[in-house]
Coordinates of C-alpha atoms in Angstrom, one line a residue:
Chain H
M8 CA 97.7 118.6 89.1
M9 CA 96.8 117.4 92.4
K10 CA 94.6 114.4 91.5
V11 CA 93.5 111.1 93.4
V12 CA 94.4 108.3 91.0
R13 CA 95.0 104.9 91.1
G14 CA 98.5 103.7 91.4
F15 CA 98.0 101.5 88.0
Y16 CA 97.3 105.4 86.6
A17 CA 100.1 106.8 88.1
V18 CA 102.3 104.9 86.4
A19 CA 100.7 104.5 83.2
Y20 CA 100.1 108.1 82.8
S21 CA 104.1 109.2 83.5
V22 CA 105.1 106.4 81.3
K23 CA 102.9 108.1 78.6
L24 CA 104.5 111.3 79.2
C25 CA 108.0 109.6 78.5
R26 CA 106.9 109.2 75.2
P27 CA 108.0 105.5 74.4
D28 CA 108.3 103.9 70.9
V29 CA 107.6 100.7 71.6
I30 CA 105.2 98.9 74.6
C31 CA 105.2 95.2 74.7
A32 CA 103.5 93.4 77.7
Y33 CA 101.8 90.2 78.8
P34 CA 99.0 90.9 81.5
I35 CA 99.6 89.5 85.3
T36 CA 98.2 90.4 88.6
P37 CA 98.8 92.9 89.9
Q38 CA 100.4 94.7 87.3
S39 CA 97.6 94.3 84.3
E40 CA 95.9 97.7 84.9
I41 CA 99.1 99.1 84.0
V42 CA 99.4 98.0 80.6
E43 CA 95.2 97.9 80.6
N44 CA 95.8 101.8 80.8
I45 CA 98.6 102.1 78.7
A46 CA 96.5 99.9 76.0
Q47 CA 93.6 102.1 76.8
M48 CA 95.9 105.1 75.9
Y49 CA 97.1 103.5 73.0
A50 CA 93.7 103.0 71.6
N51 CA 92.7 106.5 72.2
G52 CA 95.4 107.7 70.0
E53 CA 97.4 109.4 73.4
L54 CA 100.9 107.6 72.6
G55 CA 102.0 109.5 69.2
N56 CA 104.0 106.8 67.0
C57 CA 104.4 104.6 70.1
E58 CA 103.7 100.7 69.1
Y59 CA 101.9 99.0 71.9
I60 CA 102.3 95.3 70.9
T61 CA 100.2 92.2 72.9
A62 CA 102.6 89.2 73.4
E63 CA 101.7 85.7 73.8
S64 CA 104.1 85.8 77.4
E65 CA 105.9 88.0 79.5
F66 CA 109.1 85.9 77.9
G67 CA 107.7 87.2 74.3
A68 CA 107.1 90.7 75.5
A69 CA 110.8 91.0 76.8
S70 CA 111.9 89.4 73.6
I71 CA 110.1 91.7 71.6
L72 CA 111.4 95.1 73.5
V73 CA 115.1 93.5 73.2
G74 CA 114.7 93.5 69.5
A75 CA 112.9 97.1 69.4
S76 CA 115.6 98.1 71.8
A77 CA 118.4 97.1 69.9
T78 CA 116.9 99.2 66.9
G79 CA 117.1 102.2 69.0
A80 CA 113.6 102.4 70.5
R81 CA 112.6 104.0 74.0
T82 CA 110.9 100.5 75.7
Y83 CA 108.8 99.9 78.1
T84 CA 107.0 96.8 79.9
A85 CA 105.4 96.3 83.2
T86 CA 105.4 92.6 84.8
C87 CA 106.0 90.7 88.4
S88 CA 106.0 87.6 90.1
Q89 CA 105.8 84.6 87.6
G90 CA 105.9 86.9 84.8
L91 CA 108.8 88.6 85.7
I92 CA 110.8 85.1 86.1
L93 CA 109.2 83.9 82.8
M94 CA 111.1 87.0 81.2
S95 CA 114.4 86.3 83.6
E96 CA 116.4 84.8 80.5
V97 CA 115.8 87.2 78.3
L98 CA 116.0 90.2 81.0
W99 CA 119.7 88.7 81.5
N100 CA 120.5 89.0 78.0
A101 CA 119.1 92.8 77.6
A102 CA 121.5 93.7 80.5
G103 CA 124.2 91.7 78.7
M104 CA 123.5 93.4 75.3
R105 CA 123.2 96.6 77.2
L106 CA 119.8 97.4 76.2
P107 CA 117.9 100.2 78.3
I108 CA 114.6 98.7 78.8
V109 CA 112.8 100.3 81.6
L110 CA 110.3 98.0 83.8
T111 CA 107.8 98.5 86.5
I112 CA 107.4 95.6 88.4
A113 CA 104.2 95.7 90.5
N114 CA 106.0 93.6 93.3
R115 CA 104.6 90.2 93.9
S116 CA 105.3 86.7 95.4
L117 CA 106.9 83.7 93.6
S118 CA 105.0 80.0 93.8
A119 CA 104.6 78.1 95.5
P120 CA 102.3 78.2 96.9
L121 CA 100.7 80.3 94.6
S122 CA 100.0 83.7 95.6
I123 CA 99.2 87.0 94.0
W124 CA 99.8 88.9 96.7
N125 CA 102.9 91.3 97.7
D126 CA 106.5 90.6 98.6
H127 CA 109.9 91.7 97.4
Q128 CA 110.7 87.8 96.1
D129 CA 110.0 88.2 92.7
S130 CA 112.4 91.5 92.2
M131 CA 115.1 89.8 94.4
A132 CA 114.9 86.9 92.1
M133 CA 116.7 89.2 89.3
R134 CA 119.2 90.7 91.7
D135 CA 122.5 89.5 90.1
A136 CA 121.2 90.2 86.7
G137 CA 122.5 93.5 85.9
I138 CA 119.4 95.6 86.0
I139 CA 118.8 98.7 88.2
Q140 CA 116.7 98.2 90.8
M141 CA 115.1 100.4 93.1
Y142 CA 111.8 100.6 95.1
V143 CA 109.0 103.6 95.7
E144 CA 107.4 103.8 99.2
N145 CA 104.1 105.3 97.7
N146 CA 102.6 106.5 94.1
Q147 CA 103.8 109.8 93.7
E148 CA 107.2 108.2 94.1
V149 CA 106.5 106.1 91.2
H150 CA 105.2 108.5 89.3
D151 CA 108.0 110.7 90.0
M152 CA 110.2 107.7 89.0
M153 CA 109.3 106.7 85.3
P154 CA 110.7 109.5 83.5
Q155 CA 113.8 109.3 86.1
A156 CA 114.6 105.4 84.8
F157 CA 114.7 106.3 81.5
K158 CA 117.4 109.0 81.7
I159 CA 119.0 106.5 84.1
A160 CA 119.1 103.8 82.1
E161 CA 119.6 105.5 78.5
N162 CA 122.4 107.1 79.9
H163 CA 125.9 106.2 77.4
K164 CA 127.8 105.8 80.9
V165 CA 124.9 103.2 81.9
M166 CA 123.1 101.2 79.4
L167 CA 121.3 99.1 81.3
P168 CA 117.7 97.7 82.0
M169 CA 116.2 99.3 84.9
M170 CA 113.6 98.1 87.0
V171 CA 111.3 100.4 89.0
C172 CA 109.4 98.2 92.3
M173 CA 106.4 98.9 93.6
D174 CA 104.4 97.0 96.2
G175 CA 101.4 95.2 94.3
Y176 CA 98.1 95.9 95.7
K177 CA 99.5 98.0 98.7
L178 CA 100.1 100.6 95.8
T179 CA 98.8 99.4 92.7
H180 CA 95.2 99.0 94.0
A181 CA 95.7 102.0 96.0
Y182 CA 93.7 105.4 95.5
E183 CA 96.0 108.3 96.7
P184 CA 96.5 111.9 95.7
V185 CA 99.1 112.3 93.1
D186 CA 100.5 115.6 91.3
L187 CA 100.6 114.4 88.1
L188 CA 103.4 115.6 85.7
N189 CA 103.0 117.9 82.9
Q190 CA 104.1 116.8 79.1
E191 CA 106.2 120.0 78.9
M192 CA 108.3 119.5 82.2
V193 CA 108.9 115.8 81.3
D194 CA 110.1 116.8 77.5
E195 CA 112.5 119.3 78.9
F196 CA 113.8 116.6 81.8
L197 CA 113.8 113.8 79.7
P198 CA 115.1 114.1 76.1
P199 CA 114.8 111.9 73.4
Y200 CA 116.7 108.2 73.4
D201 CA 120.0 109.0 71.6
P202 CA 121.1 105.1 71.2
P203 CA 124.8 104.7 70.9
V204 CA 124.6 102.1 68.7
K205 CA 121.2 100.4 66.8
M206 CA 120.7 98.3 64.2
T207 CA 118.3 99.1 60.7
T208 CA 117.8 96.6 58.1
K209 CA 120.7 98.4 56.3
D210 CA 123.2 98.7 58.8
P211 CA 123.0 95.5 61.1
Y212 CA 124.8 94.4 64.1
T213 CA 124.6 91.3 66.2
F214 CA 124.2 91.5 70.0
G215 CA 125.1 89.4 72.6
S216 CA 126.5 87.0 70.3
Y217 CA 128.9 83.8 71.3
A218 CA 131.3 84.8 73.2
T219 CA 134.2 82.7 73.6
P220 CA 136.6 82.6 76.9
A221 CA 139.0 84.9 75.1
S222 CA 136.3 87.3 75.4
Y223 CA 133.3 86.7 77.6
M224 CA 134.7 87.5 81.1
E225 CA 135.6 91.3 79.1
F226 CA 131.6 91.8 78.2
R227 CA 130.5 90.7 81.7
A228 CA 133.3 93.3 83.6
A229 CA 131.7 95.9 81.5
V230 CA 128.3 95.5 83.0
Y231 CA 129.6 95.4 86.3
N232 CA 131.5 98.4 85.6
A233 CA 128.6 99.9 84.3
M234 CA 126.6 99.2 87.3
E235 CA 129.2 100.5 89.8
R236 CA 128.7 103.9 87.0
S237 CA 125.4 104.1 87.6
K238 CA 125.9 105.1 91.0
K239 CA 127.0 108.5 90.1
I240 CA 124.7 108.9 87.3
I241 CA 121.4 107.7 89.5
E242 CA 122.4 110.4 91.8
D243 CA 122.7 113.2 89.6
V244 CA 119.1 111.9 88.2
Y245 CA 117.5 112.1 91.4
K246 CA 119.2 115.2 92.1
E247 CA 117.9 117.0 89.2
W248 CA 114.5 115.8 89.6
A249 CA 114.3 117.4 93.2
E250 CA 115.2 120.7 91.4
V251 CA 113.1 120.2 88.5
S252 CA 109.6 118.6 90.4
G253 CA 110.2 120.2 93.6
R254 CA 109.9 116.8 95.3
N255 CA 113.1 115.9 96.8
W256 CA 112.8 111.8 97.4
G257 CA 116.7 111.8 98.6
G258 CA 119.4 109.9 97.2
H259 CA 120.3 106.4 96.6
I260 CA 119.2 106.0 100.8
V261 CA 117.6 108.4 103.0
A262 CA 118.8 108.7 106.1
E263 CA 116.5 110.0 109.4
N264 CA 118.1 110.9 112.6
C265 CA 120.8 108.4 112.5
E266 CA 123.6 110.4 114.2
D267 CA 122.8 109.9 117.5
A268 CA 120.9 106.2 117.2
D269 CA 121.8 103.2 118.7
V270 CA 119.7 101.5 116.7
C271 CA 119.5 101.9 112.5
V272 CA 115.5 100.4 111.4
M273 CA 115.5 100.0 107.3
A274 CA 112.9 99.6 105.0
M275 CA 112.2 99.8 101.2
G276 CA 108.9 99.7 99.4
S277 CA 105.6 100.7 101.2
L278 CA 106.7 99.3 104.2
V279 CA 108.3 102.8 104.8
G280 CA 105.7 105.0 105.5
L281 CA 104.6 102.7 108.6
V282 CA 108.5 102.2 109.6
R283 CA 109.5 105.6 109.6
E284 CA 106.4 106.7 111.4
V285 CA 107.2 104.3 114.1
V286 CA 110.3 105.4 114.4
K287 CA 109.0 108.9 115.1
E288 CA 106.7 107.6 117.8
L289 CA 110.0 105.6 119.5
R290 CA 111.9 109.1 119.0
G291 CA 108.9 110.7 121.1
E292 CA 109.1 108.4 123.9
G293 CA 112.8 108.9 123.9
K294 CA 114.6 105.9 122.1
K295 CA 117.3 106.6 120.3
V296 CA 116.2 105.1 117.2
G297 CA 116.8 106.3 113.5
F298 CA 115.4 105.3 110.3
I299 CA 116.9 104.7 106.6
K300 CA 114.8 104.1 103.5
I301 CA 116.6 102.2 100.9
R302 CA 115.9 103.5 97.1
T303 CA 118.5 102.4 95.4
F304 CA 118.8 98.4 95.6
R305 CA 121.0 97.8 92.6
P306 CA 123.5 99.2 92.6
F307 CA 123.6 98.8 96.5
P308 CA 124.5 102.0 98.2
A309 CA 127.0 100.6 100.3
E310 CA 129.1 103.4 101.4
E311 CA 125.8 105.5 102.0
I312 CA 124.5 102.8 104.4
A313 CA 128.1 102.0 106.3
K314 CA 128.6 106.1 106.6
A315 CA 124.8 106.6 107.6
V316 CA 125.1 103.8 110.6
D317 CA 128.4 104.8 111.7
N318 CA 127.4 105.8 115.2
C319 CA 125.1 102.6 115.9
Q320 CA 125.2 99.6 117.9
K321 CA 122.1 97.6 116.3
I322 CA 120.2 97.4 112.8
I323 CA 117.2 96.0 112.0
V324 CA 116.3 95.1 108.3
F325 CA 113.0 94.8 107.3
E326 CA 113.3 91.9 104.8
R327 CA 109.9 91.3 102.2
S328 CA 112.1 88.1 100.9
L329 CA 114.2 85.5 101.7
S330 CA 117.4 84.1 99.8
M331 CA 116.7 80.2 101.1
G332 CA 119.9 79.2 103.1
S333 CA 121.7 82.5 103.9
D334 CA 120.4 85.6 105.3
A335 CA 117.5 87.6 103.3
P336 CA 118.9 89.4 100.6
V337 CA 119.1 93.1 101.7
T338 CA 120.9 92.1 105.0
L339 CA 123.4 90.2 102.8
D340 CA 124.0 93.7 101.3
V341 CA 123.8 95.3 104.5
K342 CA 126.0 93.0 106.2
S343 CA 129.0 93.4 103.6
A344 CA 128.6 97.4 103.4
I345 CA 129.2 97.7 107.4
H346 CA 131.8 94.2 107.8
K347 CA 134.4 96.4 109.4
K348 CA 132.0 97.7 112.0
A349 CA 130.9 95.9 115.4
I350 CA 127.2 96.2 114.7
D351 CA 124.3 93.3 115.2
V352 CA 121.9 93.2 112.4
Y353 CA 118.5 92.1 113.0
S354 CA 116.5 90.6 110.1
P355 CA 112.9 90.1 110.8
V356 CA 111.0 89.0 107.6
V357 CA 107.6 90.5 107.4
G358 CA 104.7 90.2 104.9
L359 CA 105.5 87.5 102.7
G360 CA 102.7 86.4 100.3
G361 CA 101.0 89.7 101.6
R362 CA 100.5 89.0 105.1
D363 CA 99.8 92.5 106.3
V364 CA 102.4 94.0 108.6
P365 CA 100.3 96.1 110.9
H366 CA 101.5 98.9 113.0
K367 CA 101.8 97.1 116.1
L368 CA 104.0 94.1 114.9
V369 CA 106.6 96.9 113.4
K370 CA 106.6 98.4 117.2
S371 CA 107.5 95.7 118.7
T372 CA 109.9 94.0 116.4
I373 CA 111.8 97.1 117.1
E374 CA 110.8 97.3 120.9
E375 CA 112.1 93.9 121.1
V376 CA 115.6 94.9 119.5
I377 CA 116.1 97.8 121.6
E378 CA 115.5 95.5 125.0
N379 CA 117.4 93.2 123.8
K380 CA 115.0 90.5 123.7
A381 CA 115.6 89.3 120.0
K382 CA 118.8 87.5 118.7
P383 CA 120.5 89.0 116.0
G384 CA 120.0 87.3 112.7
T385 CA 117.2 86.7 110.5
Y386 CA 113.6 85.3 111.7
F387 CA 110.0 85.5 111.2
K388 CA 107.5 88.0 112.5
G389 CA 103.8 87.4 112.2
L390 CA 103.9 83.9 111.5
K391 CA 101.0 81.7 112.9
D392 CA 101.6 79.2 115.0
Y393 CA 102.0 76.3 112.4
E394 CA 103.5 72.5 112.8
E395 CA 106.0 71.5 110.1
V396 CA 105.4 67.9 109.0
I397 CA 108.2 66.5 108.3
V398 CA 107.6 62.6 107.4
Chain V
M13 CA 88.3 121.9 113.8
T14 CA 89.2 118.7 115.3
L15 CA 88.0 115.1 115.2
F16 CA 87.4 112.7 117.6
V17 CA 90.4 110.4 116.6
A18 CA 92.3 113.0 116.5
K19 CA 95.8 111.6 117.5
K20 CA 98.7 113.7 119.1
N21 CA 101.9 112.8 117.4
G22 CA 103.8 116.4 117.0
G23 CA 101.0 118.2 116.8
V24 CA 97.0 117.3 116.8
F25 CA 95.9 115.9 113.4
I26 CA 93.3 114.0 111.9
L27 CA 92.8 110.4 111.0
L28 CA 89.8 108.7 110.1
E29 CA 89.7 105.0 109.8
V30 CA 86.6 103.2 107.8
R31 CA 86.6 99.5 106.9
F32 CA 84.1 98.0 104.3
H33 CA 82.9 94.8 104.0
G34 CA 81.2 92.6 101.3
R35 CA 81.7 90.2 98.9
G36 CA 83.8 90.0 95.5
G37 CA 81.6 92.4 92.8
Q38 CA 79.3 94.1 94.6
G39 CA 81.6 97.1 94.6
V40 CA 83.0 97.1 98.3
V41 CA 86.5 98.3 96.9
T42 CA 84.8 100.8 94.7
S43 CA 83.2 101.9 97.8
A44 CA 86.2 103.2 99.7
D45 CA 87.8 104.8 96.6
V46 CA 84.9 106.7 95.4
L47 CA 84.6 108.2 99.4
A48 CA 88.8 108.6 98.8
V49 CA 88.1 110.5 95.7
A50 CA 85.4 112.9 97.3
A51 CA 87.0 113.7 100.8
F52 CA 89.8 114.7 98.6
K53 CA 87.9 117.2 96.5
E54 CA 86.9 118.5 100.2
G55 CA 90.4 118.8 101.0
F56 CA 91.5 116.2 102.8
Y57 CA 94.2 113.8 101.8
T58 CA 93.0 110.3 101.6
L59 CA 94.2 106.7 100.9
S60 CA 92.0 103.6 99.8
F61 CA 93.1 100.1 99.8
P62 CA 91.7 96.6 99.3
T63 CA 92.3 93.0 100.1
F64 CA 90.5 90.4 99.4
G65 CA 90.8 85.8 99.2
A66 CA 90.7 85.0 95.9
E67 CA 90.3 87.3 92.3
K68 CA 86.7 85.4 92.4
R69 CA 83.0 87.0 92.5
G70 CA 81.5 86.0 95.9
T71 CA 84.4 85.8 97.9
P72 CA 85.1 87.9 101.1
V73 CA 86.2 91.0 100.1
A74 CA 87.5 94.3 102.6
S75 CA 88.6 97.5 101.8
F76 CA 90.3 100.5 103.8
L77 CA 89.8 103.9 103.7
R78 CA 92.1 106.6 105.6
I79 CA 91.1 110.7 105.6
S80 CA 93.6 112.8 107.2
D81 CA 94.5 116.4 106.8
K82 CA 98.1 115.3 106.3
P83 CA 99.5 113.0 103.3
V84 CA 98.7 109.2 104.6
V85 CA 101.8 107.4 105.4
L86 CA 100.4 104.2 107.0
R87 CA 99.5 101.6 104.7
D88 CA 98.9 98.4 106.9
E89 CA 95.2 97.1 107.1
I90 CA 92.8 98.9 109.6
Y91 CA 92.3 96.9 112.7
E92 CA 90.7 99.5 114.7
P93 CA 88.0 101.3 112.7
D94 CA 86.2 104.5 113.7
Y95 CA 83.6 103.0 111.2
V96 CA 82.5 100.1 109.5
V97 CA 80.4 99.8 106.6
I98 CA 79.0 96.4 105.5
L99 CA 78.0 95.9 102.1
D100 CA 76.7 92.4 102.1
P101 CA 75.3 91.0 105.6
T102 CA 75.8 87.0 104.6
V103 CA 79.7 88.1 104.9
M104 CA 79.1 88.1 108.9
E105 CA 79.1 84.6 108.9
S106 CA 82.5 83.9 108.3
V107 CA 84.1 87.2 108.8
N108 CA 83.8 89.2 112.0
V109 CA 83.2 92.6 110.7
V110 CA 83.0 94.8 114.3
S111 CA 86.7 93.4 114.9
G112 CA 88.3 96.3 116.7
L113 CA 85.4 98.8 116.2
K114 CA 86.4 101.6 118.2
D115 CA 84.4 102.9 121.2
G116 CA 81.5 105.5 119.8
G117 CA 82.4 104.3 116.7
F118 CA 79.3 102.6 115.0
V119 CA 78.5 100.1 112.0
V120 CA 76.3 101.1 108.7
A121 CA 75.0 98.1 107.0
N122 CA 73.1 96.6 104.2
Y123 CA 70.4 95.1 106.1
P124 CA 66.5 95.0 106.6
R125 CA 66.1 95.1 109.8
E126 CA 68.2 97.2 112.2
K127 CA 67.1 95.9 115.6
E128 CA 68.1 92.3 114.9
L129 CA 71.3 92.8 113.4
E130 CA 72.2 95.3 116.4
D131 CA 71.5 92.6 118.6
K132 CA 73.5 90.2 116.5
L133 CA 76.5 92.7 116.7
G134 CA 76.4 94.1 119.8
V135 CA 77.0 97.8 118.5
K136 CA 75.0 100.4 117.0
V137 CA 73.5 100.1 113.6
F138 CA 72.7 102.2 111.2
A139 CA 70.7 99.8 108.1
I140 CA 69.4 100.2 105.0
N141 CA 67.7 98.0 102.6
A142 CA 70.7 98.7 100.1
T143 CA 69.9 95.1 98.2
K144 CA 66.3 96.7 97.7
L145 CA 67.3 99.9 97.1
A146 CA 69.9 99.0 93.9
M147 CA 67.3 96.4 92.6
E148 CA 64.8 99.5 92.3
Y149 CA 66.8 102.0 90.9
L150 CA 69.9 99.8 89.1
G151 CA 68.2 96.7 88.7
R152 CA 71.3 95.0 89.8
P153 CA 71.8 94.4 93.2
I154 CA 75.0 95.9 93.4
T155 CA 75.0 97.9 96.9
N156 CA 78.1 99.9 97.0
T157 CA 76.2 103.4 95.7
V158 CA 73.4 103.0 98.2
M159 CA 76.0 102.3 101.1
V160 CA 78.3 105.2 100.0
G161 CA 75.1 107.2 100.1
A162 CA 74.4 105.9 103.3
F163 CA 77.6 106.3 105.0
A164 CA 78.4 109.7 104.0
G165 CA 74.9 110.7 104.8
I166 CA 74.6 109.2 108.4
T167 CA 78.5 110.8 109.4
G168 CA 78.2 114.1 106.8
I169 CA 82.0 113.0 106.3
V170 CA 81.4 114.6 102.5
K171 CA 79.0 117.2 101.4
L172 CA 76.1 115.4 98.9
D173 CA 76.9 117.8 96.0
T174 CA 80.7 116.5 96.1
L175 CA 79.6 112.7 96.4
K176 CA 77.0 113.1 93.5
E177 CA 79.8 115.1 91.1
T178 CA 82.1 112.2 92.3
I179 CA 79.9 109.5 91.6
M180 CA 78.8 111.1 87.9
E181 CA 82.7 111.3 87.1
W182 CA 83.0 107.4 88.1
F183 CA 80.2 105.9 86.7
S184 CA 80.4 108.5 83.3
K185 CA 82.3 105.9 81.4
K186 CA 79.3 103.7 81.4
G187 CA 76.8 106.2 79.9
E188 CA 75.2 108.9 81.6
E189 CA 71.8 107.1 82.1
I190 CA 73.7 105.0 84.6
A191 CA 75.7 107.5 86.0
K192 CA 72.6 109.7 86.6
K193 CA 70.9 106.5 88.1
N194 CA 73.8 106.1 90.4
A195 CA 73.8 109.8 91.8
D196 CA 70.0 109.2 92.4
L197 CA 70.5 106.5 94.2
V198 CA 73.6 107.8 96.2
E199 CA 71.3 111.1 96.8
N200 CA 68.0 108.8 98.3
A201 CA 70.2 107.2 100.4
Y202 CA 72.3 109.9 101.5
K203 CA 68.9 111.7 102.7
T204 CA 67.3 108.9 104.6
L205 CA 70.2 108.5 107.0
E206 CA 71.0 112.5 107.0
K207 CA 67.7 112.7 108.7
R208 CA 69.2 110.3 111.3
R209 CA 72.1 112.3 112.5
D210 CA 70.5 113.3 115.6
E211 CA 70.7 109.7 116.7
V212 CA 74.1 109.7 117.0
K213 CA 74.7 112.3 119.2
K214 CA 71.7 111.2 121.2
L215 CA 73.5 107.6 122.0
G216 CA 76.9 109.2 122.7
L217 CA 78.2 108.1 119.4
K218 CA 80.9 109.8 117.5
M219 CA 80.7 112.1 114.2
P220 CA 83.7 112.4 112.2
F221 CA 83.7 116.2 112.6
E222 CA 82.9 117.4 116.0
V223 CA 83.9 120.9 116.5
K224 CA 85.6 121.1 120.2
V225 CA 85.6 124.5 121.2

């Protein structure tokens, strides 16, 4: 049923249909209303036997979910920004312990300075943790992604946490039409969690115990291998979803008009719609431009990207975060993916801390590259005139 | 049916952009949201989202509404609105509310003296004393319902029945009585401004649903 709902609700409703066993969260803007909606469903008795636990912090919330997941429960939380990095110690553990906790990240910038607004710095800070990451462009996609996330994370060949990343405010606070899923369809798509190992009071296990140099490395290699294996599983789940839902969001990436493009433009998250639109306009003006939406960020779809950009000379990556002292995070992976090709990579950093990324800015940024007016590398777009005080 | 804002982009389609200004706590965000829900009921794709300074009552807030006959993919803020709705006149002291207003567009404002505001802003204003009406009906200076009714009334962007139904649903959580009061208030504002639709044409301004033959 198509209905105009807010992003929060699109997530909460979908999570409900996934029949989680334990949800534990701590509120943080702009995520709070996701768990508020879920808490309301819980209070209304709509979540069956699910336990909803309000934690004292994000650290506590993640810790409770680690315990719950180890007992074989389907577990969920939502967070962002400072909340996510407060969880980070626990989430690295969850990945290492191979616990398929599913999270929605309402992407928000990191302090300092304090900002409640959107960019991708928080999830990027979790890049290397062994958590699967994918980014959505609108609220239908995030609604559709929640059942898929559980199915991917809980696959026995994977067994890793998964983050579904949605832009804070731009998506969380937006009202837009969403075709709401129904229980029968989700039940058919997503079987109950079948944990390969679970601990009970009668059958205890140790998770994440001390590993000496004699065994640590094999555990880490196993996490690495699981992430590699997940590439295929994710792709299969995306495909299956397209079949059962009738909505095909594509694979790890969605490449449009790249075959004959001189310039390929990449974006991730809520900026996708605008960038795609601008690329279409430029096509209409006769410019040989292509567009690539990156959906899966971890594992990084290096082969798919290398293939899609095969005929281009320039790549533009719209970056929403930084890696201080190096290129921005997505660029690093894109460069690694094309290292054997002679392609220049341009990395305009836009919209940090919620600064709006207007249509005009996106268009002029791409035009500058087409017209050889920009230099390859990382640079900021949409900066004001400012003076950096060095004392 | 085409709109004056119809853009050619592989075929004609409608994209109507409205910007709302006010202060935190007045329902600026809700205004755009209610209209997004109501316009969807009448068959349009819609998108609404807010921006604000701090999460505090009293700070300037803007919200954005896009209405289209195709799914809305643009999520940047609205820099060249077709219409502007002002919920709180004091916000004009710090925000250029008419920034980028398209030719033929106009302002719908909560203000007691229309002419005075027109002189100040330099554009056509349809004013309604929303604060007074809100105090009368709700006993609180929450001006969003009035302004939603006024904007829909002057532009005809959604039918009164659809809007009232949406308002009833929206406020149902707060109880039947409050929902009814808000629906009555919307009706009052809608009908007050509906009577002035002729002026829009006389002044050469644009209505959203002008049928072109």
